[in-house]
Amino acid sequence: NRQIVLAERPVGAPTSQNFRLEDAAIPTPGEGEMLLRTVYLSLDPYMRGRMSDAKSYADPVEIGAPMVGGTVSVVVKSNLKGFAEGDWVVSLGGWQDYSISNGEMVFNLGKEPAMPSWALGIMGMPGFTAYAGLLEIGEPKPGETIAVAAATGPVGATVGQIGKIKGCRVVGIAGGAEKCKHAVENLGFDVCLDRNSPTFAQDLKDACPDGIDVYFENVGGAVFDAVLPLLNPHARIPLCGLISQYNATSLPDGPDRIGMLMGTLLVKKIRMQGFIIFDSFPNLYPKFAADMQQWIAQGKVKYREQMVDGLENAPEAFMGLLEGKNFGKVVVKVGD
Ligand code: NDP
């Protein structure tokens, strides 16, 4: 049972020294448990938070323990009602070949799911995050302008495409020309801007002649600085993620802009609301799944995956994800 464990906590950006590949015995499932074999492992930005022991909404990974992560796995042996050998399941198997589960937080995909890895992306946690955050907090109305960064990742790409379905103008922000081209040509964004351009703030202003009504916050940092002056009265900000600061070891350079932020929220009567997907929207998943299945079938939502071959390559792919080296949803093919 190959496992990638947390060797030490990162200071700043994770390095390969923070991870270690180990080999453990394949565990035996007890009463009320099942043994799962990992086929696909999802890599997600939140994992950076679990590597740190700073207080957060979830416990950190212990040093020496396998990294946590969502997986699509096959049931090898089950002592659990509702799960049989050969079933495909979505679970929290972690960065390892085999895991034990008691069935909690496990979703059965049946014997022959069509696109099993999609359960980690467009049909799973990131897709649901985009849907719930945009529709429940963003409340987009036809004709409004939505801005979203990390625009080709699983959350941002889905936010933009749902925004188009809802009749909005969608302005994407991504790292580099190739990603921006994809957002416009394949995902149907109205425009997409390169966040690395020296003229980015002005480009964003030019791309939003009517201001911004919904800013779906995935990244924070310099992108938010450029967005803030463009927000319209009554704008909504679903606060989903702040990836630009996940590796930070100190506060950003001054001057302190909190007063300006709060002043803008106040005078423009802006609503900014954080959310953690399964905590904040415990009952919405079935509605999301039904809508999303339909949109995909109708060709209204497209989905791009970056498949990484082999568990041993997970650390490098994860470090790349935090830097924007990924292009689409990062999934590791762990086994067959
Ligand atoms: P992505 O696949 O989009 O990967 C992250 C992307 O962030 C990178 O590809 C890069 O895109 C961008 N990025 C990295 N560094 C910076 C930076 N300094 N400034 C601006 N952009 C940067 O990830 P996901 O779609 O899985 O997640 C998107 C966000 O949603 C994350 O912040 C994540 O933590 C959050 N999230 C929150 C959830 C919740 O429940 N609240 C649930 C799921 C995700 P590019 O190079 O194109 O700019």
JSON list of C-alpha atoms in Angstrom, two decimals, residues 14 23 34 38 52 76 79 96 107 118 121 144 159 172 208 236 280 290 303 307 329:
[
{"chain": "A", "resi": 14, "resn": "PRO", "atom": "CA", "xyz": [5.50, 23.30, -0.22]},
{"chain": "A", "resi": 23, "resn": "ASP", "atom": "CA", "xyz": [4.97, 1.45, 1.70]},
{"chain": "A", "resi": 34, "resn": "MET", "atom": "CA", "xyz": [-14.76, -1.71, 3.74]},
{"chain": "A", "resi": 38, "resn": "THR", "atom": "CA", "xyz": [-7.87, 4.10, -5.16]},
{"chain": "A", "resi": 52, "resn": "SER", "atom": "CA", "xyz": [-0.27, 23.52, 8.31]},
{"chain": "A", "resi": 76, "resn": "VAL", "atom": "CA", "xyz": [-12.31, -4.53, -2.74]},
{"chain": "A", "resi": 79, "resn": "ASN", "atom": "CA", "xyz": [-18.50, -5.55, 5.59]},
{"chain": "A", "resi": 96, "resn": "GLN", "atom": "CA", "xyz": [-2.61, 6.13, -1.03]},
{"chain": "A", "resi": 107, "resn": "PHE", "atom": "CA", "xyz": [-21.10, 8.20, -2.33]},
{"chain": "A", "resi": 118, "resn": "TRP", "atom": "CA", "xyz": [-15.63, 13.65, -13.08]},
{"chain": "A", "resi": 121, "resn": "GLY", "atom": "CA", "xyz": [-14.50, 17.78, -10.49]},
{"chain": "A", "resi": 144, "resn": "GLU", "atom": "CA", "xyz": [-25.06, 41.71, -14.90]},
{"chain": "A", "resi": 159, "resn": "VAL", "atom": "CA", "xyz": [-18.71, 29.72, -12.35]},
{"chain": "A", "resi": 172, "resn": "GLY", "atom": "CA", "xyz": [-12.47, 35.69, -16.62]},
{"chain": "A", "resi": 208, "resn": "CYS", "atom": "CA", "xyz": [-15.91, 46.00, -17.25]},
{"chain": "A", "resi": 236, "resn": "ARG", "atom": "CA", "xyz": [-22.22, 40.37, -4.19]},
{"chain": "A", "resi": 280, "resn": "SER", "atom": "CA", "xyz": [-22.73, 25.81, 4.07]},
{"chain": "A", "resi": 290, "resn": "ALA", "atom": "CA", "xyz": [-29.56, 17.32, -11.70]},
{"chain": "A", "resi": 303, "resn": "TYR", "atom": "CA", "xyz": [-14.98, 20.37, -18.59]},
{"chain": "A", "resi": 307, "resn": "MET", "atom": "CA", "xyz": [-4.65, 13.76, -15.68]},
{"chain": "A", "resi": 329, "resn": "LYS", "atom": "CA", "xyz": [-8.90, 20.01, -12.83]}
]
